[in-house]
PDB file of C-alpha atoms in Angstrom:
ATOM      1  CA  UNK A   1      50.195-100.534   8.269  1.00 50.00           C
ATOM      2  CA  UNK A   2      47.628 -99.444  10.822  1.00 52.00           C
ATOM      3  CA  UNK A   3      48.455 -97.985  14.217  1.00 54.00           C
ATOM      4  CA  UNK A   4      48.677-100.588  16.991  1.00 53.00           C
ATOM      5  CA  UNK A   5      46.519 -99.985  20.055  1.00 50.00           C
ATOM      6  CA  UNK A   6      48.125-101.326  23.234  1.00 55.00           C
ATOM      7  CA  UNK A   7      46.001-103.268  25.695  1.00 61.00           C
ATOM      8  CA  UNK A   8      43.272-104.197  23.227  1.00 77.00           C
ATOM      9  CA  UNK A   9      41.790-107.686  23.470  1.00 77.00           C
ATOM     10  CA  UNK A  10      42.196-108.582  19.797  1.00 72.00           C
ATOM     11  CA  UNK A  11      41.039-112.151  20.310  1.00 76.00           C
ATOM     12  CA  UNK A  12      37.675-110.890  21.614  1.00 74.00           C
ATOM     13  CA  UNK A  13      37.329-108.578  18.609  1.00 67.00           C
ATOM     14  CA  UNK A  14      38.117-111.478  16.276  1.00 65.00           C
ATOM     15  CA  UNK A  15      35.578-113.770  17.945  1.00 71.00           C
ATOM     16  CA  UNK A  16      32.957-111.018  17.969  1.00 66.00           C
ATOM     17  CA  UNK A  17      33.416-110.520  14.219  1.00 66.00           C
ATOM     18  CA  UNK A  18      33.100-114.261  13.593  1.00 65.00           C
ATOM     19  CA  UNK A  19      29.867-114.497  15.617  1.00 70.00           C
ATOM     20  CA  UNK A  20      28.407-111.507  13.758  1.00 60.00           C
ATOM     21  CA  UNK A  21      29.299-112.988  10.364  1.00 64.00           C
ATOM     22  CA  UNK A  22      27.661-116.319  11.233  1.00 64.00           C
ATOM     23  CA  UNK A  23      24.296-114.545  11.205  1.00 65.00           C
ATOM     24  CA  UNK A  24      24.777-113.753   7.510  1.00 62.00           C
ATOM     25  CA  UNK A  25      26.220-117.105   6.501  1.00 64.00           C
ATOM     26  CA  UNK A  26      25.283-119.850   8.974  1.00 72.00           C
ATOM     27  CA  UNK A  27      27.285-122.526   7.129  1.00 80.00           C
ATOM     28  CA  UNK A  28      30.462-120.467   6.848  1.00 75.00           C
ATOM     29  CA  UNK A  29      32.602-122.881   8.897  1.00 78.00           C
ATOM     30  CA  UNK A  30      31.664-125.695   6.524  1.00 88.00           C
ATOM     31  CA  UNK A  31      32.606-123.460   3.585  1.00 87.00           C
ATOM     32  CA  UNK A  32      35.947-122.687   5.209  1.00 85.00           C
ATOM     33  CA  UNK A  33      36.508-126.419   5.649  1.00 92.00           C
ATOM     34  CA  UNK A  34      35.840-127.049   1.954  1.00 95.00           C
ATOM     35  CA  UNK A  35      38.216-124.226   0.979  1.00 92.00           C
ATOM     36  CA  UNK A  36      40.963-125.699   3.139  1.00 96.00           C
ATOM     37  CA  UNK A  37      40.261-129.191   1.782  1.00 97.00           C
ATOM     38  CA  UNK A  38      40.826-127.780  -1.720  1.00 96.00           C
ATOM     39  CA  UNK A  39      44.040-126.033  -0.663  1.00 96.00           C
ATOM     40  CA  UNK A  40      45.350-129.297   0.757  1.00 97.00           C
ATOM     41  CA  UNK A  41      44.298-131.294  -2.313  1.00 97.00           C
ATOM     42  CA  UNK A  42      45.972-128.837  -4.694  1.00 97.00           C
ATOM     43  CA  UNK A  43      49.162-127.788  -2.888  1.00 96.00           C
ATOM     44  CA  UNK A  44      49.557-129.957   0.198  1.00 97.00           C
ATOM     45  CA  UNK A  45      49.912-129.137   3.870  1.00 97.00           C
ATOM     46  CA  UNK A  46      52.496-126.336   3.643  1.00 97.00           C
ATOM     47  CA  UNK A  47      50.665-123.754   1.521  1.00 97.00           C
ATOM     48  CA  UNK A  48      51.454-120.094   1.042  1.00 97.00           C
ATOM     49  CA  UNK A  49      48.081-118.368   0.685  1.00 96.00           C
ATOM     50  CA  UNK A  50      47.027-114.903  -0.451  1.00 96.00           C
ATOM     51  CA  UNK A  51      43.921-114.082   1.604  1.00 94.00           C
ATOM     52  CA  UNK A  52      42.131-111.409  -0.449  1.00 96.00           C
ATOM     53  CA  UNK A  53      39.477-109.369   1.399  1.00 90.00           C
ATOM     54  CA  UNK A  54      40.871-110.991   4.549  1.00 92.00           C
ATOM     55  CA  UNK A  55      38.835-108.889   6.963  1.00 87.00           C
ATOM     56  CA  UNK A  56      39.914-109.808  10.483  1.00 92.00           C
ATOM     57  CA  UNK A  57      41.863-112.832   9.254  1.00 91.00           C
ATOM     58  CA  UNK A  58      39.238-115.495   9.870  1.00 90.00           C
ATOM     59  CA  UNK A  59      40.315-117.731   6.992  1.00 91.00           C
ATOM     60  CA  UNK A  60      44.006-117.227   7.725  1.00 95.00           C
ATOM     61  CA  UNK A  61      43.335-118.241  11.331  1.00 94.00           C
ATOM     62  CA  UNK A  62      41.654-121.486  10.222  1.00 93.00           C
ATOM     63  CA  UNK A  63      44.484-122.080   7.737  1.00 97.00           C
ATOM     64  CA  UNK A  64      47.234-121.783  10.359  1.00 97.00           C
ATOM     65  CA  UNK A  65      45.392-123.960  12.860  1.00 95.00           C
ATOM     66  CA  UNK A  66      44.917-126.711  10.289  1.00 96.00           C
ATOM     67  CA  UNK A  67      48.331-126.426   8.612  1.00 97.00           C
ATOM     68  CA  UNK A  68      51.069-125.496  11.109  1.00 97.00           C
ATOM     69  CA  UNK A  69      53.606-124.901   8.315  1.00 97.00           C
ATOM     70  CA  UNK A  70      51.305-122.663   6.256  1.00 98.00           C
ATOM     71  CA  UNK A  71      51.920-118.979   5.543  1.00 97.00           C
ATOM     72  CA  UNK A  72      49.322-116.333   4.777  1.00 97.00           C
ATOM     73  CA  UNK A  73      49.384-112.831   3.350  1.00 97.00           C
ATOM     74  CA  UNK A  74      46.193-110.895   4.087  1.00 96.00           C
ATOM     75  CA  UNK A  75      44.923-107.964   2.016  1.00 96.00           C
ATOM     76  CA  UNK A  76      41.870-105.830   2.752  1.00 94.00           C
ATOM     77  CA  UNK A  77      40.706-102.267   2.115  1.00 96.00           C
ATOM     78  CA  UNK A  78      38.981-101.808   5.505  1.00 90.00           C
ATOM     79  CA  UNK A  79      41.469-100.313   7.994  1.00 94.00           C
ATOM     80  CA  UNK A  80      39.341-101.285  11.016  1.00 89.00           C
ATOM     81  CA  UNK A  81      39.252-104.948  10.014  1.00 90.00           C
ATOM     82  CA  UNK A  82      42.962-104.909   9.217  1.00 92.00           C
ATOM     83  CA  UNK A  83      43.678-103.414  12.650  1.00 90.00           C
ATOM     84  CA  UNK A  84      41.887-106.364  14.255  1.00 89.00           C
ATOM     85  CA  UNK A  85      43.802-108.818  12.056  1.00 92.00           C
ATOM     86  CA  UNK A  86      47.146-107.169  12.796  1.00 92.00           C
ATOM     87  CA  UNK A  87      46.463-107.161  16.527  1.00 91.00           C
ATOM     88  CA  UNK A  88      45.166-110.722  16.512  1.00 91.00           C
ATOM     89  CA  UNK A  89      48.202-112.062  14.627  1.00 93.00           C
ATOM     90  CA  UNK A  90      50.821-109.911  16.375  1.00 92.00           C
ATOM     91  CA  UNK A  91      53.961-111.973  16.873  1.00 94.00           C
ATOM     92  CA  UNK A  92      52.797-114.662  14.428  1.00 95.00           C
ATOM     93  CA  UNK A  93      55.577-114.962  11.843  1.00 96.00           C
ATOM     94  CA  UNK A  94      53.435-116.978   9.433  1.00 97.00           C
ATOM     95  CA  UNK A  95      51.092-114.053   8.724  1.00 96.00           C
ATOM     96  CA  UNK A  96      51.698-110.752   6.956  1.00 95.00           C
TER      97      UNK A  96
END
């Protein structure tokens, strides 16, 4: 686990990452929607998802907002992105 930095605005870091990524993939929100449509079609509205290369947790965030009973486990090799994800989801029991 990464070290937690107190007083950091993790939500701003998360939103900044999302805005930056939209430059590379302008239709990414539509892609996320299709992914979540497939999750719902295959396993319903209470999925347990393994978010590989989760980065800052963008997909997990969309998952939890769409499916309140969902759970997500995020895995990534980048410690900076994981620090943002861990800070952003601090206190959220549905994410590990």
